[in-house]
Coordinates of C-alpha atoms in Angstrom, one line a residue:
M1411 CA -38.8 -19.3 -13.4
M1412 CA -35.1 -18.6 -12.5
S1413 CA -34.4 -15.2 -11.0
Q1414 CA -32.3 -12.8 -13.0
P1415 CA -28.5 -12.8 -12.4
V1416 CA -27.3 -10.0 -10.3
V1417 CA -24.5 -9.1 -12.8
H1418 CA -24.5 -10.1 -16.4
I1419 CA -21.5 -9.0 -18.5
T1420 CA -21.4 -9.8 -22.2
N1421 CA -18.6 -9.4 -24.7
L1422 CA -16.8 -6.7 -22.8
N1423 CA -13.8 -5.0 -24.6
L1424 CA -11.5 -2.5 -23.2
K1425 CA -8.2 -1.1 -24.6
Y1426 CA -5.8 1.1 -22.8
Q1427 CA -3.4 3.1 -25.0
Q1428 CA -4.2 0.7 -27.9
K1429 CA -3.3 -2.3 -25.7
P1430 CA -6.2 -4.8 -25.1
V1431 CA -7.0 -5.2 -21.4
L1432 CA -10.4 -7.0 -21.6
T1433 CA -11.3 -9.0 -24.7
D1434 CA -14.8 -10.3 -25.2
L1435 CA -15.1 -10.9 -21.5
N1436 CA -18.2 -12.6 -20.2
W1437 CA -19.3 -12.9 -16.5
T1438 CA -22.5 -13.9 -14.8
I1439 CA -23.0 -13.5 -11.1
N1440 CA -26.1 -15.1 -9.6
R1441 CA -27.7 -14.3 -6.3
G1442 CA -25.9 -15.8 -3.3
E1443 CA -22.6 -15.9 -5.1
N1444 CA -19.6 -14.1 -3.5
W1445 CA -16.6 -13.9 -5.7
V1446 CA -12.8 -13.5 -5.3
L1447 CA -11.2 -12.0 -8.4
G1448 CA -7.4 -12.7 -8.3
G1449 CA -4.5 -13.1 -10.6
K1450 CA -1.5 -11.3 -12.0
S1451 CA -1.0 -7.6 -11.3
G1452 CA -2.0 -5.7 -14.4
S1453 CA -4.3 -8.3 -15.7
G1454 CA -7.3 -5.9 -15.7
K1455 CA -9.1 -6.7 -12.4
T1456 CA -9.4 -3.1 -11.3
S1457 CA -10.4 -1.9 -14.8
L1458 CA -13.2 -4.5 -14.8
A1459 CA -14.5 -3.3 -11.5
K1460 CA -14.5 0.3 -12.6
V1461 CA -16.4 -0.6 -15.8
M1462 CA -19.0 -2.4 -13.6
V1463 CA -19.7 0.7 -11.6
R1464 CA -19.6 3.1 -14.5
L1465 CA -16.3 4.7 -13.5
Q1466 CA -14.7 3.6 -16.8
N1467 CA -16.1 3.2 -20.3
A1468 CA -15.8 0.1 -22.3
I1469 CA -17.5 -1.6 -25.3
G1470 CA -20.0 -4.4 -24.4
E1471 CA -22.9 -4.9 -22.1
V1472 CA -23.0 -4.6 -18.3
N1473 CA -26.3 -5.2 -16.6
I1474 CA -26.7 -5.1 -12.9
N1475 CA -30.1 -6.2 -11.5
F1476 CA -30.8 -5.1 -8.0
N1477 CA -33.3 -6.9 -5.8
P1478 CA -36.5 -4.8 -5.6
N1479 CA -37.6 -6.6 -2.5
S1480 CA -34.4 -5.9 -0.5
T1481 CA -34.2 -3.0 2.0
L1482 CA -30.5 -2.5 1.2
P1483 CA -29.5 0.4 -1.1
K1484 CA -29.8 -0.5 -4.8
Q1485 CA -26.2 0.4 -5.4
A1486 CA -23.0 -1.2 -6.6
L1487 CA -20.2 0.3 -4.6
F1488 CA -16.6 0.1 -5.6
V1489 CA -14.0 0.6 -2.8
E1490 CA -10.7 1.6 -4.5
S1491 CA -7.4 0.2 -3.4
W1492 CA -6.3 3.7 -2.3
Y1493 CA -8.3 6.3 -0.5
Q1494 CA -8.4 9.7 -2.3
F1495 CA -9.2 12.5 0.1
K1496 CA -9.2 16.3 -0.3
N1497 CA -8.6 19.3 1.9
L1498 CA -11.3 21.7 3.1
E1499 CA -11.1 23.6 -0.2
G1500 CA -11.7 20.4 -2.2
V1501 CA -8.1 20.1 -3.4
A1502 CA -6.0 16.9 -3.2
N1503 CA -2.5 18.2 -4.0
F1504 CA -0.8 17.3 -0.7
Y1505 CA 3.0 16.8 -0.3
Y1506 CA 4.7 14.0 1.6
Q1507 CA 6.1 15.9 4.7
Q1508 CA 2.8 17.7 5.2
R1509 CA 1.2 14.8 7.2
Y1510 CA 3.8 15.5 9.9
T1511 CA 3.3 19.2 10.1
S1512 CA 0.6 19.6 12.7
Q1513 CA -0.4 23.2 11.7
Q1514 CA -1.1 22.3 8.1
A1515 CA -2.9 19.1 9.2
K1516 CA -5.9 21.3 10.2
D1517 CA -6.5 21.7 6.4
T1518 CA -8.4 18.4 6.3
L1519 CA -11.5 17.0 8.0
T1520 CA -11.3 14.8 11.0
V1521 CA -12.4 11.2 10.7
H1522 CA -15.5 12.0 12.8
A1523 CA -16.5 14.9 10.5
E1524 CA -15.9 12.8 7.4
L1525 CA -18.2 10.1 8.8
V1526 CA -20.9 12.6 9.8
G1527 CA -20.9 14.0 6.3
Y1528 CA -21.1 10.5 4.7
G1529 CA -23.9 9.4 7.0
K1530 CA -26.0 12.5 6.1
E1531 CA -25.3 12.1 2.4
N1532 CA -26.5 8.5 2.5
S1533 CA -29.2 8.8 5.2
L1534 CA -27.4 6.4 7.6
H1535 CA -27.8 6.2 11.4
F1536 CA -24.7 7.0 13.3
D1537 CA -25.5 4.3 15.9
D1538 CA -25.0 1.7 13.1
V1539 CA -21.4 2.7 12.4
E1540 CA -20.1 2.3 16.0
P1541 CA -19.9 -1.5 16.1
I1542 CA -17.9 -1.4 12.8
L1543 CA -15.5 1.2 14.2
E1544 CA -15.0 -1.0 17.3
A1545 CA -14.5 -4.2 15.3
L1546 CA -11.8 -2.5 13.1
N1547 CA -10.2 -0.9 16.2
F1548 CA -10.8 2.5 14.6
A1549 CA -13.0 4.3 17.2
T1550 CA -10.0 6.1 18.8
F1551 CA -9.3 7.9 15.5
A1552 CA -12.4 10.1 15.6
S1553 CA -10.4 13.3 16.2
S1554 CA -7.6 12.5 13.8
Q1555 CA -7.2 14.6 10.6
L1556 CA -7.4 12.6 7.4
I1557 CA -3.9 13.7 6.4
E1558 CA -2.5 12.2 9.6
L1559 CA -3.7 8.7 8.9
S1560 CA -1.4 6.0 7.7
S1561 CA -2.3 3.8 4.7
G1562 CA -3.8 1.1 6.9
E1563 CA -5.9 3.6 8.7
H1564 CA -7.1 5.1 5.4
K1565 CA -8.1 1.6 4.3
K1566 CA -10.1 1.2 7.5
L1567 CA -11.9 4.4 6.9
Q1568 CA -12.9 3.2 3.4
L1569 CA -14.1 -0.1 4.8
V1570 CA -16.1 1.5 7.6
K1571 CA -18.0 3.6 5.1
A1572 CA -18.7 0.7 2.8
L1573 CA -19.8 -1.7 5.5
W1574 CA -22.0 1.0 7.1
L1575 CA -23.7 1.7 3.7
K1576 CA -24.4 -2.0 3.1
P1577 CA -25.0 -1.7 -0.7
Q1578 CA -26.6 -4.7 -2.6
L1579 CA -23.3 -5.2 -4.5
L1580 CA -19.9 -4.4 -2.8
I1581 CA -16.7 -4.6 -4.7
I1582 CA -13.5 -4.1 -2.7
D1583 CA -10.1 -3.7 -4.3
Q1584 CA -7.3 -5.1 -2.1
P1585 CA -9.4 -5.2 1.1
Y1586 CA -6.5 -6.3 3.4
T1587 CA -3.9 -3.7 2.3
G1588 CA -2.1 -2.3 5.3
L1589 CA -4.3 -4.1 7.9
D1590 CA -2.7 -5.8 10.9
A1591 CA -3.6 -9.5 11.5
G1592 CA -6.3 -8.7 14.1
S1593 CA -8.0 -6.2 11.8
R1594 CA -7.9 -8.7 8.9
K1595 CA -9.6 -11.3 11.0
N1596 CA -12.3 -8.9 12.2
L1597 CA -12.9 -7.6 8.7
N1598 CA -13.6 -11.2 7.6
T1599 CA -16.2 -11.5 10.4
L1600 CA -17.8 -8.2 9.3
L1601 CA -17.9 -9.3 5.7
E1602 CA -19.6 -12.6 6.6
E1603 CA -22.2 -10.6 8.7
K1604 CA -23.0 -8.3 5.8
S1605 CA -23.2 -11.2 3.3
A1606 CA -25.8 -12.8 5.6
E1607 CA -27.7 -9.5 5.5
G1608 CA -27.9 -9.7 1.7
V1609 CA -24.8 -7.8 0.5
Q1610 CA -23.1 -9.6 -2.4
L1611 CA -19.3 -9.4 -2.4
I1612 CA -16.6 -9.2 -5.0
L1613 CA -13.1 -9.1 -3.4
I1614 CA -10.1 -8.2 -5.7
C1615 CA -7.1 -9.8 -4.1
N1616 CA -4.7 -12.8 -4.0
D1617 CA -5.0 -13.4 -0.2
A1618 CA -5.5 -16.8 1.3
E1619 CA -7.3 -15.9 4.5
L1620 CA -10.8 -15.1 3.2
P1621 CA -14.3 -15.0 4.8
S1622 CA -16.0 -18.4 4.6
C1623 CA -18.9 -16.8 2.6
L1624 CA -16.7 -16.4 -0.5
N1625 CA -17.7 -19.3 -2.7
R1626 CA -16.6 -18.5 -6.3
F1627 CA -13.1 -17.8 -7.6
A1628 CA -11.9 -16.3 -10.9
E1629 CA -9.0 -14.6 -12.6
I1630 CA -8.5 -12.6 -15.8
R1631 CA -6.3 -14.4 -18.3
D1632 CA -5.5 -12.9 -21.7
G1633 CA -8.4 -10.4 -21.2
K1634 CA -11.0 -13.1 -20.4
L1635 CA -12.6 -14.1 -17.1
I1636 CA -11.6 -17.7 -16.1
E1637 CA -13.3 -19.4 -13.2
V1638 CA -10.8 -21.4 -11.0
D1639 CA -11.3 -23.8 -8.0
S1640 CA -9.6 -21.5 -5.4
I1641 CA -7.3 -18.5 -5.1
A1642 CA -4.3 -20.8 -4.8
T1643 CA -4.8 -22.0 -8.4
V1644 CA -4.4 -18.5 -9.9
E1645 CA -1.6 -18.4 -12.4
S1646 CA 1.3 -15.9 -12.2
T1647 CA 4.3 -16.0 -14.5
Y1648 CA 6.8 -13.5 -13.2
N1649 CA 10.3 -14.0 -14.4
S1650 CA 12.7 -14.0 -11.5
Q1651 CA 15.7 -15.6 -13.3
R1652 CA 17.5 -12.3 -14.0
Q1653 CA 20.9 -11.6 -12.4
I1654 CA 21.1 -8.7 -9.9
P1655 CA 23.1 -5.7 -11.5
D1656 CA 26.8 -5.6 -10.6
F1657 CA 26.6 -2.1 -9.1
L1658 CA 24.2 -3.4 -6.4
K1659 CA 26.7 -6.1 -5.4
D1660 CA 29.0 -3.6 -3.8
S1661 CA 28.8 -3.2 0.0
P1662 CA 27.6 0.3 1.1
V1663 CA 30.3 2.6 2.6
Y1664 CA 29.3 3.4 6.2
A1665 CA 30.4 6.7 7.8
S1666 CA 29.3 5.4 11.2
N1667 CA 28.6 2.1 12.9
S1668 CA 25.4 3.5 14.4
L1669 CA 22.9 4.5 11.7
V1670 CA 20.0 5.4 14.0
K1671 CA 20.0 6.0 17.7
M1672 CA 16.9 7.2 19.6
V1673 CA 17.2 8.1 23.3
N1674 CA 13.8 8.6 25.2
V1675 CA 12.1 10.0 22.1
N1676 CA 8.6 11.4 22.5
I1677 CA 6.3 12.7 19.9
S1678 CA 2.9 14.4 20.6
Y1679 CA 0.2 16.3 18.6
G1680 CA -1.5 18.5 21.2
D1681 CA -2.7 16.1 23.9
K1682 CA -2.2 13.0 21.8
Q1683 CA 1.1 11.2 22.5
V1684 CA 2.1 9.2 19.4
L1685 CA 5.5 7.9 20.6
K1686 CA 6.5 7.5 24.2
N1687 CA 10.1 7.1 25.5
I1688 CA 11.4 5.3 22.4
N1689 CA 15.0 3.9 22.7
W1690 CA 16.3 2.2 19.6
D1691 CA 19.7 1.6 18.2
V1692 CA 20.2 0.4 14.6
K1693 CA 23.7 -0.6 13.7
A1694 CA 25.4 -0.9 10.3
G1695 CA 24.4 -4.2 8.6
E1696 CA 21.5 -5.0 10.9
K1697 CA 18.2 -6.2 9.4
W1698 CA 15.1 -5.1 11.4
L1699 CA 11.5 -6.0 11.2
L1700 CA 9.2 -3.2 12.6
Q1701 CA 5.7 -4.3 13.6
G1702 CA 2.7 -3.2 15.5
H1703 CA -1.0 -2.8 15.1
N1704 CA -2.4 0.0 12.9
G1705 CA -2.0 3.2 14.8
S1706 CA 0.9 1.9 17.0
G1707 CA 3.3 4.7 15.7
K1708 CA 5.3 2.9 13.0
S1709 CA 4.9 5.6 10.4
T1710 CA 5.8 8.3 12.8
L1711 CA 8.9 6.4 14.0
L1712 CA 10.0 6.0 10.4
S1713 CA 9.4 9.7 9.6
L1714 CA 12.0 10.5 12.3
V1715 CA 14.6 8.2 10.8
N1716 CA 13.9 9.6 7.3
G1717 CA 14.4 13.2 8.5
D1718 CA 10.8 14.2 7.6
H1719 CA 9.4 14.9 11.1
P1720 CA 9.7 18.5 12.4
Q1721 CA 9.8 17.2 16.0
S1722 CA 13.1 15.5 15.4
Y1723 CA 14.9 18.5 16.7
A1724 CA 13.1 18.5 20.1
N1725 CA 14.5 14.9 20.8
E1726 CA 17.8 13.2 21.3
L1727 CA 18.1 11.5 17.9
Y1728 CA 21.3 10.5 16.1
L1729 CA 21.3 9.7 12.4
F1730 CA 24.4 8.3 10.6
G1731 CA 26.6 9.4 13.5
S1732 CA 25.4 13.0 13.8
K1733 CA 23.0 14.4 16.3
R1734 CA 19.8 15.8 14.6
G1735 CA 20.0 19.5 14.5
S1736 CA 23.8 19.8 14.4
G1737 CA 23.9 21.5 11.0
E1738 CA 22.9 18.6 8.6
S1739 CA 20.2 19.2 6.0
I1740 CA 17.3 16.9 5.3
W1741 CA 19.0 16.1 1.9
D1742 CA 22.2 15.1 3.7
I1743 CA 20.1 12.5 5.6
K1744 CA 18.2 11.3 2.6
Q1745 CA 21.4 10.6 0.7
H1746 CA 22.0 7.6 3.0
I1747 CA 18.5 6.2 2.7
G1748 CA 16.3 4.4 0.2
L1749 CA 12.6 4.6 1.2
I1750 CA 9.4 3.1 -0.1
S1751 CA 6.1 3.5 1.7
P1752 CA 2.4 3.6 0.6
E1753 CA 2.3 7.2 1.7
F1754 CA 5.3 8.1 -0.4
H1755 CA 3.7 6.4 -3.4
W1756 CA 0.5 8.5 -2.9
Y1757 CA 2.5 11.8 -3.2
F1758 CA 4.9 10.7 -6.0
D1759 CA 4.9 12.7 -9.3
A1760 CA 2.7 10.5 -11.5
N1761 CA 3.7 12.5 -14.5
S1762 CA 7.2 11.1 -14.6
T1763 CA 8.0 8.3 -17.0
V1764 CA 9.1 4.9 -15.6
W1765 CA 12.8 5.7 -16.5
Q1766 CA 12.7 9.2 -14.9
S1767 CA 11.0 7.9 -11.8
I1768 CA 13.8 5.3 -11.2
A1769 CA 16.5 7.9 -12.0
S1770 CA 15.1 10.4 -9.5
G1771 CA 16.2 8.1 -6.7
F1772 CA 19.8 9.3 -7.2
Y1773 CA 18.7 12.8 -6.2
N1774 CA 15.9 12.0 -3.7
T1775 CA 13.4 14.0 -5.7
V1776 CA 9.8 13.1 -6.7
G1777 CA 10.7 13.5 -10.4
L1778 CA 13.8 13.9 -12.5
F1779 CA 14.9 17.5 -13.0
Q1780 CA 18.4 17.1 -14.4
Q1781 CA 20.4 15.2 -17.0
L1782 CA 22.1 12.0 -15.7
P1783 CA 25.8 11.3 -16.4
Y1784 CA 26.5 8.2 -18.6
T1785 CA 27.4 5.9 -15.7
K1786 CA 24.2 6.6 -13.8
S1787 CA 22.1 6.3 -17.0
T1788 CA 23.5 2.9 -17.6
Q1789 CA 22.6 1.8 -14.0
V1790 CA 19.0 3.0 -14.6
D1791 CA 18.9 0.9 -17.8
E1792 CA 20.2 -2.2 -15.9
L1793 CA 17.6 -1.8 -13.2
V1794 CA 14.8 -1.3 -15.8
E1795 CA 15.9 -4.5 -17.4
Y1796 CA 16.2 -6.4 -14.1
F1797 CA 12.7 -5.5 -13.0
G1798 CA 11.2 -6.4 -16.4
L1799 CA 10.2 -2.9 -17.1
T1800 CA 11.9 -2.4 -20.5
E1801 CA 8.7 -2.2 -22.5
S1802 CA 7.2 0.3 -20.1
K1803 CA 10.3 2.5 -19.6
N1804 CA 8.9 5.5 -21.6
E1805 CA 5.4 5.3 -20.2
L1806 CA 4.0 7.6 -17.6
L1807 CA 4.1 6.1 -14.1
S1808 CA 0.4 6.9 -13.6
T1809 CA -0.6 4.8 -16.6
L1810 CA 0.8 1.6 -15.2
P1811 CA -1.1 -0.9 -13.1
L1812 CA -0.6 -0.4 -9.3
G1813 CA 1.7 -3.5 -9.0
K1814 CA 4.0 -2.2 -11.7
Q1815 CA 4.0 1.3 -10.3
R1816 CA 5.2 -0.2 -7.0
L1817 CA 8.0 -2.1 -8.7
V1818 CA 9.1 1.2 -10.4
L1819 CA 9.3 2.9 -7.0
L1820 CA 11.1 -0.1 -5.5
A1821 CA 13.7 0.2 -8.3
R1822 CA 14.0 3.9 -7.5
T1823 CA 14.6 3.1 -3.8
I1824 CA 17.6 0.9 -4.5
I1825 CA 19.2 2.8 -7.4
K1826 CA 21.8 4.5 -5.3
N1827 CA 22.7 1.3 -3.3
P1828 CA 21.9 3.1 0.0
E1829 CA 23.3 2.3 3.4
L1830 CA 19.8 2.1 4.9
L1831 CA 16.9 0.6 3.1
I1832 CA 13.5 1.5 4.6
L1833 CA 10.7 -0.7 3.2
D1834 CA 7.3 0.2 4.6
E1835 CA 4.7 -2.4 3.3
P1836 CA 6.7 -2.6 0.1
C1837 CA 4.7 -5.5 -1.4
Q1838 CA 1.2 -3.8 -1.3
G1839 CA -0.3 -4.2 -4.8
L1840 CA 2.1 -6.9 -5.9
D1841 CA 0.9 -10.3 -6.8
G1842 CA 2.3 -13.4 -5.1
Q1843 CA 5.1 -14.0 -7.6
Q1844 CA 6.2 -10.3 -7.6
T1845 CA 6.3 -10.4 -3.8
Q1846 CA 8.5 -13.5 -3.7
Y1847 CA 10.7 -12.0 -6.4
F1848 CA 11.1 -8.7 -4.6
N1849 CA 11.9 -10.3 -1.2
Q1850 CA 14.5 -12.5 -2.9
L1851 CA 16.1 -9.3 -4.2
V1852 CA 16.0 -7.7 -0.7
D1853 CA 17.7 -10.8 0.7
E1854 CA 20.4 -10.6 -2.0
L1855 CA 21.0 -6.8 -1.5
C1856 CA 21.2 -7.3 2.3
S1857 CA 23.7 -10.2 1.9
N1858 CA 26.0 -7.5 0.6
G1859 CA 25.9 -5.5 3.9
M1860 CA 23.0 -3.2 3.4
T1861 CA 21.1 -2.2 6.6
L1862 CA 17.3 -2.9 6.5
I1863 CA 14.2 -1.7 8.3
Y1864 CA 11.2 -3.6 7.0
V1865 CA 7.5 -3.0 7.9
G1866 CA 5.2 -5.9 7.1
H1867 CA 2.0 -7.3 8.5
F1868 CA 1.9 -10.5 6.6
E1869 CA 4.3 -13.1 8.1
S1870 CA 4.3 -15.1 4.9
Q1871 CA 5.4 -12.1 2.8
L1872 CA 8.7 -11.2 4.5
P1873 CA 12.3 -11.5 3.3
T1874 CA 14.2 -14.2 5.2
C1875 CA 17.2 -12.0 6.0
L1876 CA 15.4 -10.2 8.9
E1877 CA 17.1 -10.9 12.2
K1878 CA 15.7 -8.5 14.8
R1879 CA 12.2 -7.3 15.6
L1880 CA 11.0 -4.1 17.2
L1881 CA 7.3 -4.4 18.3
L1882 CA 5.4 -1.2 19.0
E1883 CA 2.1 -1.0 20.9
K1884 CA 0.3 2.3 21.5
G1885 CA 3.4 4.3 20.8
E1886 CA 5.7 2.4 23.2
V1887 CA 8.3 -0.3 22.5
K1888 CA 6.6 -3.5 23.6
S1889 CA 9.5 -5.9 22.8
V1890 CA 12.9 -6.1 21.0
E1891 CA 13.9 -9.6 20.0
N1892 CA 16.1 -11.7 17.7
I1893 CA 14.3 -13.6 15.0
N1894 CA 15.2 -16.1 12.3
L1895 CA 12.7 -16.0 9.5
E1896 CA 14.6 -18.7 7.5
I1897 CA 13.5 -21.1 10.2
L1898 CA 10.0 -19.6 10.5
N1899 CA 9.4 -19.9 6.8

C-alpha cells in the first residue's frame, strides 16, 4: 500500500479583487520530494504558499498529512519573503530614519532576546541553534536590535528560526534575498542537512544555485501548477521593447564635480564600531558597485550619503559640494538623489496608489500630498506606461505582487532624473526578465551621465555600466578597484 502524499491540493481557486490568481490548481507532493516553485512575479506563488499554511482563504481542498512516526514537529511553516517585526509594545509602525537613531533603537528586542523567546515558545534547545548561527555568520549579531538589522540580516534571522524548528514541511519564499555569496552557499548546505533529517522543502525562487536535494520543479501558469524540468525552463514574458521616456534622456545638471566625499569617517553605536576610517570620493558621472558581506556596513555607509544618519555631523563628509552641517537641510540633499532599498520599501506608504507612489518621487515623500503640475503629471504617465503599469496605476501599492511593488518604487526613484542614483539590492523580488529589463534601463540612464551607486550580491544580476568597486569588510574599506562588467558578463 502506497503512503499518503504529504500535500494533496485539489481544484484550488483564488481570486484577488475579482481577478483569478489560482484556477482549479492541483498539486500532489509525495514523501522525499523537495520542490522549487518558480516563475513570473505575480503569478500566485506566494498566495499558494499562504493558502497551504492557512494564512489565506481559498476555495478547494488542501490536505497536509504529517508523518506520525517522525520526531520532527507536525507543522507546515511558511517563511515570508520579508520579516515583520514589532517593537516592545507590539506595534510595527516604524519609520525609515528610525533604524539609525540609536536611542529609539532600544524600542525593539535584541536578536538574542528574540531567539530566546522563540526557543521557549517552541520548546527548542538553545545549543541546537548555535551551529546554524555560525554557518550563516550571524552569531555576532546577538546584541543587535531588530530595527538595526539590514534586509539580509533580517532574512538570516528568519532562516535561523526556521532551520532551528525543523518542521516536517518548510516553505521558504525568496530564501536567498539579500544574502551574500558565502551565506547562500552555507544556507544550501544547511537545507541539505535538514532535508536528510526529514524536513520536506518548498523553495519559492528563480535562483539557479540550489541545494542538490531539490528534485522537483514547477511554476504557476494561468493559475495552474505546471511541472517543469528545471528552474531554467520557467517562462517569463516581460516586454522590454518600450522606448525610454524623453525626459530621462537629458543629462543631469551637476552643481559640483564631487558628489560624495568622506574623510576618515567613523560610525559607532556604543562600543560597536560599524564604519572605521572610511575614505571615499564619488565624482560626477561615475558608476560604483558597493559590495561586502552581510553586516559589513553597506547600509550605514549609504545612510550617510542619503543624509539619513544622525552621526553625519560628527564626521568630515561632503555631499554635492557642501560640507555636511553647513546649513543644508535633509531635503536639500535628497533633491539630488534617487534611492531604492529593501528597507525603504518596508517603510513606504502602502496606502498610496501606484500613480501616487511614483509621483511622490518628485518631492521625496512616502506618499503624494500635493497636486502635480501638468508637465510632471505627464512624466508620471510616461513612466507608468514604460514600466508596463498602466492597468495597475489606480490600484493601491500594497495590493500588488512584491515584484510589481518594486518596479513602482524603481519608477519613483528615477522620476526626477536625479544626479545620483542609489540602488541597494534593487532587483529583490523581481523575476529574471524583470531584472534584465531593469538593469538595461539603468545602463541606458547612466549612458546619459547619471552617477550610480549600486549594491548587489548576485554577480549575474548587475548592470554592465558599473566601472568601479568599493569592497567593505567589517566596516573598513578592503579594496577599491576598476571593473568592467561588460567583459565579465
